[in-house]
């Protein structure tokens, strides 16, 4: 028994998320539960691994996130960090992971710069990014006739990247952006921004924000009668927890892009049932599913290398192996760190179509990975040659 224990490879995973702020429903305790479920399914001890899980709240502050990452890597023996919802925090943690040669698998932040100019040999971007959201929701809205846009944008790295990448898609598709307003993050009062958007006459009002900001903006848009007046709302980053908070009466008809939905198939339903039992009936978001999927693939790579110490070597192994899990199916990790999988265009059901509080989406189409994510040679990642 002692000999067996000594032969085990020690691995420490840090779930760094928002446990108290605007993104706590997207991240928070659900991310920790998802990581635990991945450990349950992987059975590390059977593969010679001894895995420890810790978590912390970065409070959506880049300096707090970077300091926690540094402490975890330097003092606490953490080998891999995941979750890290909030793009500004993710960009800060990205640099610390590179400096310390550890692994960072981001599941929660949106900025496509993580696989563009800021890409490193130590980071993988797992669930979605601003380019995929722009290609999915932005492209779909223009195809449906929404060719003039006004943006309401959260004034930090994520919102700015989302507006930039969606603007590119709108322009390429023959549409036009006629205005934009930046809002503080987090924000509870969108009334003046919505009135500006309404008076612009744009066919589509693009919400380049997330979490409680999106919830507040959609609710207040309802109070101003914006959709009744003929303008469409495009929630450029919407999670199932947001739609659940809004309810189908308010959110019906919203078009959105996600790579995961709890009710997609038997495997997603089975995972979601296990998750719900530990989360007071809540269903997992795409970020929670991403934490589960990322932890599984990371542990496969560590088991293969029989070591967790060299972060860049582990990430190289993760890129060399195809990805395969019950929630995202089969995929790959590109040289720039972009995890490739299909995305789905969903529409929020009308109240009459919904059979329960979490029966929220109907699938409009499947968007293949190579159509929704940025082409490898377009991101400016230094790891991509030529």
PDB file of C-alpha atoms in Angstrom, residues 114-116 119-120 123-125 319 333-339 374-376 379 381 383-384:
ATOM      1  CA  UNK A 114      -5.988  34.444 -25.671  1.00  0.00           C
ATOM      2  CA  UNK A 115      -5.410  32.528 -28.923  1.00  0.00           C
ATOM      3  CA  UNK A 116      -4.358  35.642 -30.862  1.00  0.00           C
ATOM      4  CA  UNK A 119      -1.318  33.229 -27.040  1.00  0.00           C
ATOM      5  CA  UNK A 120       1.339  31.288 -25.103  1.00  0.00           C
ATOM      6  CA  UNK A 123      -2.691  28.359 -22.287  1.00  0.00           C
ATOM      7  CA  UNK A 124      -5.685  26.636 -23.899  1.00  0.00           C
ATOM      8  CA  UNK A 125      -8.971  28.468 -24.547  1.00  0.00           C
ATOM      9  CA  UNK A 319      -2.749  19.495 -28.238  1.00  0.00           C
ATOM     10  CA  UNK A 333      -6.827  21.598 -29.597  1.00  0.00           C
ATOM     11  CA  UNK A 334      -5.040  23.717 -32.207  1.00  0.00           C
ATOM     12  CA  UNK A 335      -1.441  24.943 -32.038  1.00  0.00           C
ATOM     13  CA  UNK A 336      -2.719  28.421 -31.005  1.00  0.00           C
ATOM     14  CA  UNK A 337      -4.507  26.860 -28.001  1.00  0.00           C
ATOM     15  CA  UNK A 338      -8.017  27.086 -29.458  1.00  0.00           C
ATOM     16  CA  UNK A 339     -10.177  24.091 -28.496  1.00  0.00           C
ATOM     17  CA  UNK A 374     -11.351  32.142 -36.360  1.00  0.00           C
ATOM     18  CA  UNK A 375      -9.072  30.660 -39.023  1.00  0.00           C
ATOM     19  CA  UNK A 376      -5.688  29.649 -37.610  1.00  0.00           C
ATOM     20  CA  UNK A 379      -5.344  35.511 -35.101  1.00  0.00           C
ATOM     21  CA  UNK A 381      -0.674  34.050 -32.516  1.00  0.00           C
ATOM     22  CA  UNK A 383       3.028  30.096 -32.128  1.00  0.00           C
ATOM     23  CA  UNK A 384       1.543  29.855 -35.634  1.00  0.00           C
TER      24      UNK A 384
END
